[in-house]
Every structure is written in structure tokens, then in C-alpha cells.
Short mmCIF file of C-alpha atoms and ligand atoms in Angstrom, two decimals:
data_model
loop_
_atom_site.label_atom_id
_atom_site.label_comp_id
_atom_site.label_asym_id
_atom_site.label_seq_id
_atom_site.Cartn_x
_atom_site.Cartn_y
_atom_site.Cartn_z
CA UNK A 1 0.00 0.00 0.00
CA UNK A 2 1.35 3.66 -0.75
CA UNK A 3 0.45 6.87 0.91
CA UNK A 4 -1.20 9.96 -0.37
CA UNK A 5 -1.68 13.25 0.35
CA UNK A 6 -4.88 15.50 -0.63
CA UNK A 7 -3.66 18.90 -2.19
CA UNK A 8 -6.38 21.67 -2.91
CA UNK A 9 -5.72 23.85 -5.56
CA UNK A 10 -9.23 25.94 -5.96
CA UNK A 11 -8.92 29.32 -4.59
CA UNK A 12 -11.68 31.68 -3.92
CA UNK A 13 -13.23 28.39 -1.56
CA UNK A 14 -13.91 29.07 2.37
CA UNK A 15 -12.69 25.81 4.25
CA UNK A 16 -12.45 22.62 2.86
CA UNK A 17 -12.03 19.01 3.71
CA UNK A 18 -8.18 18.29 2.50
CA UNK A 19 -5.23 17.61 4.14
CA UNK A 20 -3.04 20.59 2.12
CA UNK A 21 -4.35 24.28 0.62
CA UNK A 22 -2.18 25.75 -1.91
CA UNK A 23 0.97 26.23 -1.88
CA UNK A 24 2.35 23.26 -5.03
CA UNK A 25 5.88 23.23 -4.18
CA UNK A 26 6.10 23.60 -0.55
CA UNK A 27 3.10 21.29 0.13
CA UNK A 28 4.78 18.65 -2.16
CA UNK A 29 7.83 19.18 -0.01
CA UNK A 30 6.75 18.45 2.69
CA UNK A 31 4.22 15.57 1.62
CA UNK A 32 7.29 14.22 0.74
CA UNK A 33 9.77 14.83 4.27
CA UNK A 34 7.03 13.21 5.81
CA UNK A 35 6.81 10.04 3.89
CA UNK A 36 4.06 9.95 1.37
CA UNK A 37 4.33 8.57 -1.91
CA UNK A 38 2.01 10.40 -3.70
CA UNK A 39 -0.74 13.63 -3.82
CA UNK A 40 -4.33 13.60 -5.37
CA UNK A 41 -5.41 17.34 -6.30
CA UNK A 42 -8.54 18.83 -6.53
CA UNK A 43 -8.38 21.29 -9.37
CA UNK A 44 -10.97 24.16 -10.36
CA UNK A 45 -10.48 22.73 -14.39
CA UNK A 46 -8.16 19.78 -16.01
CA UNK A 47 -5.65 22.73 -18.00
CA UNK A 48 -5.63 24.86 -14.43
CA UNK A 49 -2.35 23.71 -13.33
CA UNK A 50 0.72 24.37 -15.28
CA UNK A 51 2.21 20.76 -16.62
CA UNK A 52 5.92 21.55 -16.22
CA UNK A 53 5.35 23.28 -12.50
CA UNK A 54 3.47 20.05 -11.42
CA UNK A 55 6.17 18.05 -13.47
CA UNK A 56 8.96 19.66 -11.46
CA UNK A 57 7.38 19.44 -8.34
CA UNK A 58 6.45 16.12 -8.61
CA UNK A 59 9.70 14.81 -9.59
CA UNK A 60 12.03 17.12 -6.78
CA UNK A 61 10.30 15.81 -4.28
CA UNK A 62 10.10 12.14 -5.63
CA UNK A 63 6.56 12.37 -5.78
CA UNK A 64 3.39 10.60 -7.82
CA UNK A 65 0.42 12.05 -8.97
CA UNK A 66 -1.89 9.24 -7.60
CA UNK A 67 -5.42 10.48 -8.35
CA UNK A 68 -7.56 13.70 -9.69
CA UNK A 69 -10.54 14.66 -8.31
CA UNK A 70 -13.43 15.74 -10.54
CA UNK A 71 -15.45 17.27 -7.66
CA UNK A 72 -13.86 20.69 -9.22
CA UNK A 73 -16.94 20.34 -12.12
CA UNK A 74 -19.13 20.85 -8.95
CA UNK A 75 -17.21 23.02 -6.71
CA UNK A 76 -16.73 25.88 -9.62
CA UNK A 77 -19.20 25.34 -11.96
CA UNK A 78 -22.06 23.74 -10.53
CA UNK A 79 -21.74 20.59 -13.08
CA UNK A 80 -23.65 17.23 -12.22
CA UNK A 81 -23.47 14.16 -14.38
CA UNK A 82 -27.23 13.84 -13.48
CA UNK A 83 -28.64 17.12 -13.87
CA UNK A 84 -32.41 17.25 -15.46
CA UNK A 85 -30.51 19.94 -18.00
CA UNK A 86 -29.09 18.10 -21.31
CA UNK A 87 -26.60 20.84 -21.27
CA UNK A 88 -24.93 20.78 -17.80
CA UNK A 89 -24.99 17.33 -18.19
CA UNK A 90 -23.12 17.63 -21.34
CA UNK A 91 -20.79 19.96 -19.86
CA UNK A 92 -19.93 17.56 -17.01
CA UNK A 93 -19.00 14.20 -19.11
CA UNK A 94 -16.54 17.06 -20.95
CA UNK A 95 -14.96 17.57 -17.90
CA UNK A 96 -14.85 14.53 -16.34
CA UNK A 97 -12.89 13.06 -19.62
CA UNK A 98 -10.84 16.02 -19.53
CA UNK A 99 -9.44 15.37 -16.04
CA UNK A 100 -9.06 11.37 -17.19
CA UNK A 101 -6.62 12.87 -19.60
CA UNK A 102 -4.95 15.31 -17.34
CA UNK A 103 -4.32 12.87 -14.66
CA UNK A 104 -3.84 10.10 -17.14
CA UNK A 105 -1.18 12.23 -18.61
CA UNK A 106 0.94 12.12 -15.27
CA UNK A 107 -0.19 8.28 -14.54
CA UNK A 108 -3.13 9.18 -12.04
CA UNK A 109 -6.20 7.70 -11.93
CA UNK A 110 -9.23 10.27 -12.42
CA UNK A 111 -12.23 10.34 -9.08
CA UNK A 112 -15.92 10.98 -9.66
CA UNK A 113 -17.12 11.49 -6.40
CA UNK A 114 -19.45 14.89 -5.88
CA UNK A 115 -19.59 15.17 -10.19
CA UNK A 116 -22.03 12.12 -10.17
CA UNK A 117 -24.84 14.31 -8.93
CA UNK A 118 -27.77 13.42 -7.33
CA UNK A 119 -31.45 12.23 -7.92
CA UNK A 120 -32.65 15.93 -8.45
CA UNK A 121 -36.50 16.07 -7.50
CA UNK A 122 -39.07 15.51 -10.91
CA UNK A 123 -36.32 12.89 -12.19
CA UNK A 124 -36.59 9.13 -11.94
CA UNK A 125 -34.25 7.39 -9.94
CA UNK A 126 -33.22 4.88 -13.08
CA UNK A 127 -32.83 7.76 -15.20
CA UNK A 128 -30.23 9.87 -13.26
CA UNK A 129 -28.25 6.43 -13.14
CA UNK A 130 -28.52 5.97 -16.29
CA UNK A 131 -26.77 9.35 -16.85
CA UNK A 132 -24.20 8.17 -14.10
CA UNK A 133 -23.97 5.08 -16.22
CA UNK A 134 -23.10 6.78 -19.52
CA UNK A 135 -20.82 9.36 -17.75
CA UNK A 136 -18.73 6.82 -16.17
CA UNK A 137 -18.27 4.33 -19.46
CA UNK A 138 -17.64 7.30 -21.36
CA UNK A 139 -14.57 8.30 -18.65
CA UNK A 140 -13.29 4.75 -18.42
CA UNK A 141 -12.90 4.77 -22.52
CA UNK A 142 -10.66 7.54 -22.11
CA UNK A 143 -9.01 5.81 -18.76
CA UNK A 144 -8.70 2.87 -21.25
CA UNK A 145 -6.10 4.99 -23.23
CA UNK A 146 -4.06 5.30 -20.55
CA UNK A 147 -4.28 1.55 -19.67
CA UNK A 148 -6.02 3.15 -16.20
CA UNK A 149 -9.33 3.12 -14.11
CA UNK A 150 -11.21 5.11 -13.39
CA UNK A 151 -12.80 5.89 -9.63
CA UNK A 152 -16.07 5.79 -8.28
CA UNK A 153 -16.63 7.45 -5.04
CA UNK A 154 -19.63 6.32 -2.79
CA UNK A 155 -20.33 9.15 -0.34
CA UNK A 156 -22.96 9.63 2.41
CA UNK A 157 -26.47 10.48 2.37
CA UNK A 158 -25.89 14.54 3.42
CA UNK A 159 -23.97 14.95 0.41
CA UNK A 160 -25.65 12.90 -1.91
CA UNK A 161 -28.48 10.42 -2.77
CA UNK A 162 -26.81 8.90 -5.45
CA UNK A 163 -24.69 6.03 -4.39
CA UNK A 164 -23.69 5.61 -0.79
CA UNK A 165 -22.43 2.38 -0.37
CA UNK A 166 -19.78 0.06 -1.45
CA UNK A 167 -22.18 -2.56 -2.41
CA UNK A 168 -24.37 0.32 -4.25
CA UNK A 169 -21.27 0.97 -6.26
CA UNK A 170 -20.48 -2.75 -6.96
CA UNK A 171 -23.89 -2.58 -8.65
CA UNK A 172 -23.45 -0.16 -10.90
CA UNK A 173 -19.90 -1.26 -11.38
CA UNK A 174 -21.12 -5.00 -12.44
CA UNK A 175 -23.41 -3.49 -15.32
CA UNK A 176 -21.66 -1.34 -17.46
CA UNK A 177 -19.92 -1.64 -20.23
CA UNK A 178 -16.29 -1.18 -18.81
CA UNK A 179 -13.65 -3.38 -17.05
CA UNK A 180 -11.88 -0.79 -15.68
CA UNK A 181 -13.99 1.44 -13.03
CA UNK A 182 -13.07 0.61 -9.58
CA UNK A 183 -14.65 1.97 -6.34
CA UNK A 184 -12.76 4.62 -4.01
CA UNK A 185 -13.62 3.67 -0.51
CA UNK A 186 -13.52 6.51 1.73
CA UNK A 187 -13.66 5.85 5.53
CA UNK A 188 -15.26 9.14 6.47
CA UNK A 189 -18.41 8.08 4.21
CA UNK A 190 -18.62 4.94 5.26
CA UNK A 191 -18.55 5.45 9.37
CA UNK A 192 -22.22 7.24 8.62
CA UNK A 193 -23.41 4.37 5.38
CA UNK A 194 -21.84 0.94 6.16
CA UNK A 195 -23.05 -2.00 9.25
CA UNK A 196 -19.24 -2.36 9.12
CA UNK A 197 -16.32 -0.82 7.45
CA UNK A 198 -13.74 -3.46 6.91
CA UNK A 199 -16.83 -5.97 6.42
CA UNK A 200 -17.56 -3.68 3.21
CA UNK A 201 -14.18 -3.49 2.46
CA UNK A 202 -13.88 -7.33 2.49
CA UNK A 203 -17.53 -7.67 0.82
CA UNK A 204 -16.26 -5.11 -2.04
CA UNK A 205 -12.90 -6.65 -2.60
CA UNK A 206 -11.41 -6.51 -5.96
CA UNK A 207 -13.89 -3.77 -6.86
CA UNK A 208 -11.58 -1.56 -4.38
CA UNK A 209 -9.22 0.87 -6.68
CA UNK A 210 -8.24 3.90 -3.84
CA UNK A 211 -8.61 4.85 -0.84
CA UNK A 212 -9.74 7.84 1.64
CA UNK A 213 -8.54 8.17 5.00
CA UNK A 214 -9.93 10.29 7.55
CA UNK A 215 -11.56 9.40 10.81
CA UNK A 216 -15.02 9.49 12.22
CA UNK A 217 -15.47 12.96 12.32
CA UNK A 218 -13.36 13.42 9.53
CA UNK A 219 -10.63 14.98 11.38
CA UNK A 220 -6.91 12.79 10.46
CA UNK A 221 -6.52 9.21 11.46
CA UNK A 222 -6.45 8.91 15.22
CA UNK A 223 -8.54 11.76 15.99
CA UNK A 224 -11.83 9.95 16.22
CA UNK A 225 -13.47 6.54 16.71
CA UNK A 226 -12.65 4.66 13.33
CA UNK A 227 -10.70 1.63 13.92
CA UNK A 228 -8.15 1.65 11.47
CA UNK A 229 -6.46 -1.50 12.68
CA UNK A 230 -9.20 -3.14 11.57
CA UNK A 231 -9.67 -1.30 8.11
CA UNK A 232 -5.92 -2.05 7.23
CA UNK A 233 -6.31 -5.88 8.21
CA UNK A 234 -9.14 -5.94 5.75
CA UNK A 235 -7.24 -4.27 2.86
CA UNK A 236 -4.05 -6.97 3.26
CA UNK A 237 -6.55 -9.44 3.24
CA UNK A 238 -8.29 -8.25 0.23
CA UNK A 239 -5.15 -7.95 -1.21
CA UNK A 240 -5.29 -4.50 -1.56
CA UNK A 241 -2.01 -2.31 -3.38
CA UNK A 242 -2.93 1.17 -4.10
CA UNK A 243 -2.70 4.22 -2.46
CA UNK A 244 -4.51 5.57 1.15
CA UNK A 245 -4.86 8.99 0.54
CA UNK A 246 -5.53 11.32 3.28
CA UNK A 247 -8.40 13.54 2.90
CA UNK A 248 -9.11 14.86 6.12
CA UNK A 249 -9.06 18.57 7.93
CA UNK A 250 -6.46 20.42 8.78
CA UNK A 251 -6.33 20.13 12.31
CA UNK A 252 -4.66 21.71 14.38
CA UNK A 253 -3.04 22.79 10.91
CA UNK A 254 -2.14 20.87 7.77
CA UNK A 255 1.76 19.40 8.36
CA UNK A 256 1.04 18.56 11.84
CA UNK A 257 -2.94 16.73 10.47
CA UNK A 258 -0.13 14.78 7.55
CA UNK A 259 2.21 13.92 10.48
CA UNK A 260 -0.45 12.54 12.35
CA UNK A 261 -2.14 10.54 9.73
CA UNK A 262 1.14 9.14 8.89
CA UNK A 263 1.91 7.84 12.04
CA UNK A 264 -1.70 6.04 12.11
CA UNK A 265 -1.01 4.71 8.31
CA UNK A 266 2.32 2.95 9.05
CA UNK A 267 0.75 1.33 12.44
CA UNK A 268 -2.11 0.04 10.67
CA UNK A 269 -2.47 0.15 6.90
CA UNK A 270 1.18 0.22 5.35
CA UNK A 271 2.97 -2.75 6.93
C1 LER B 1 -14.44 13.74 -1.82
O1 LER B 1 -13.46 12.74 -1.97
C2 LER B 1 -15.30 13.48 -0.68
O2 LER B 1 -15.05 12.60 0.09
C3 LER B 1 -16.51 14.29 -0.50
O3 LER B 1 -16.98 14.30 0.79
C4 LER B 1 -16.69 15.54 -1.20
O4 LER B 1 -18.01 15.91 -1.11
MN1 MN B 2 -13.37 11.17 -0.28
#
């Protein structure tokens, strides 16, 4: 398993729920003094970063890109892959290929978490999957390029109801037309949606492509109730490889929250 570290690069945004804000270089820095193999951004659009900066400060700090976020469609321009309008709809699959290709271009797998939408009211429930559907085989063509997967990101019932639970995911997952769309578990999500974490973890097994760590109250690893002994024992057992990626608050501020969550990580999920 490899480590990763969330890195928010919308500005204009009051408070959000990753590790780092800003900041490329030095944030990568000290990702990297710290441990971690890898960041996952969240970007306001796929061309908002400048390739050779990221380049550069991927490869000083021996760094990966692990994973892009599309929740950026949503965050700063109010995109939904299920929206009852053709056009933002449109507008959405656009962007959600165009950060396949951005990440795909570094070797990172491309999320679609908040950019799934959900059931808006007036609009059937098999209809805005549907859209979900298309939107997702349409990104995994493009991951295909890039011999990749794509992410799906179950997440609970206050944000969304579209898709809360591992086993909703596997679902969708097992009928569409794609081999390549994995699920992103993300432990924050699943304290409030699953009976059991690592007994969805075990349940979802091979559908698992990432994960997000942050504990109950989505503060970093150790600072709440989630027992991550038994969430790492149930990702070796599963056989699990990829990257844990912190996405939690900064608390009590962002290197000491990626300190923390390290030391949590290499007692229970890395070893
Ligand atoms: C994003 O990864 C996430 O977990 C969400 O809560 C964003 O709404
Ligand atoms: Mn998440």
C-alpha cells in the first residue's frame, strides 16, 4: 500500500475538507519529508495547473500524482453528471474526460465522487443512473487509453443520494460496459453508510481501486473513533495495493494533520 496526500488547488473556496491548501511546491515538499508517496489534487479545471510546474514538483520531491478529483466540475461550476438539463450534463462528461486525460497524462487515476450528482427532484431514480452510467463508461474509454481506471466514489447520504455504499457501487460497477472502473472507498463516508467498514471493504474486494482516510469525524486518522487497525487488516486481506490517501481537515493545521495521519497509516495500513 502507498500513501497519499490530498492537495487543494481551488482558490476563492472558504474551508475545505483536505489535508493541504495551496501552496504546489512547498506542500509537495513536505508531503514528501514526511513520507508519502504520492498527492491527489482537486483542481478548479483539467488545464488549471501548469504541466511543467506540477512536473517539477512532482519529480524534486520524488513524488506521484496518484489520483484527480473531478469534484472541481461541482465546486466551480455547478456541473452534475445527473442534472435534469441536457446541457450541464453535457458539460460535465466534458470535464470529467478532460481530467481522465490530465491525470492520465501524469499516470493518475481520475475520481468521480461529488460530479455524479444526485437524484434531483421531478427525475426518476433509473434515469439519473442511467446518466451516471453513460458518464462513467464514457470516462473509463478515455481511462482505457491510458491503460487506467477510473474511480467511483460512494459518499454519504448529506452529500448525496446517489450512491452511498460500497455494495451500491459494486452494482453499478457490475453493469456497465467497462472493465476498468473501480470503487474509491472513503472511511469518512462509510462510518455514517456501512453496518461495518472493513466488512464492506472485504464484501467489495477486488472492486476496491483507492482509498480515503480520515476518521469518524473526519478529522486525520487517530482523531476519532474509526478503527483503522481493523480497516488495514481488511485491505491486506483483500489484497489491496494502491494508495490511502488522506483527505481529512487540517487540524490543528495541515503538516502537523499529515504527520499525524502518517503515524496512524504505518501502524495500521502500510505494513
Ligand atoms: C471527496 O473525496 C469526498 O469525500 C466528499 O466528501 C466531497 O463531497
Ligand atoms: Mn473522499
Amino acid at each position: 500500500m502507498k500513501a497519499g496526500a490530498s492537495l487543494w488547488l481551488i482558490t476563492g473556496v472558504e474551508g475545505n475538507w483536505f489535508l493541504f491548501d495551496g501552496e504546489l511546491e512547498a506542500n509537495c515538499a513536505t508531503a514528501a519529508e514526511l513520507g508519502y508517496d504520492g498527492i491527489e489534487l482537486m483542481v478548479p479545471a483539467a488545464g488549471a495547473v501548469d504541466r511543467g510546474r506540477l512536473e517539477k514538483a512532482l519529480t524534486d520531491n520524488g513524488l506521484k500524482l496518484s489520483t484527480v478529483s473531478s469534484g472541481g466540475g461541482v465546486i466551480s461550476h455547478g456541473l452534475s453528471f445527473s442534472s435534469p438539463d441536457a446541457g450541464i450534463r453535457a458539460r460535465a462528461r466534458r470535464f470529467g474526460v478532460d481530467i481522465v486525460e490530465f491525470a492520465g497524462s501524469f499516470g493518475g487515476e481520475a475520481i468521480f465522487g461529488m460530479l455524479k450528482g444526485k437524484v434531483e427532484p421531478g427525475v426518476a431514480r433509473a434515469d439519473a443512473v442511467a446518466c451516471v452510467r453513460e458518464a462513467l463508461e464514457e470516462a473509463a474509454v478515455a481511462a482505457a487509453e491510458y491503460g487506467l481506471n477510473v474511480l467511483v466514489e460512494p459518499q454519504n447520504r448529506y452529500e448525496t443520494n446517489l450512491i452511498n455504499r460500497l455494495d451500491e457501487a459494486v452494482e453499478l460497477i457490475d453493469t456497465l460496459d467497462a472493465t476498468n472502473v473501480r470503487i474509491l472507498a472513503d472511511t469518512f463516508h462509510m462510518n455514517i453508510e456501512e453496518r461495518s467498514i472493513a466488512g464492506a471493504l472485504r464484501a467489495a474486494g477486488a472492486h476496491i481501486g483507492h482509498i480515503h482516510v480520515a476518521d469518524s469525524n473526519r478529522l486525520p486518522p487517530g482523531h476519532g473513533h474509526i478503527d483503522f487497525g481493523a480497516v488495514g487488516a481488511a485491505l491486506r486481506e483483500i489484497g489491496y495495493t494502491g494508495y490511502t490517501v488522506v483527505e481529512c481537515m487540517a487540524y490543528p493545521n495541515a503538516k502537523d494533520a499529515a504527520a499525524a495521519a502518517m503515524t496512524c497509516l504505518r501502524e495500521c495500513m502500510l505494513g
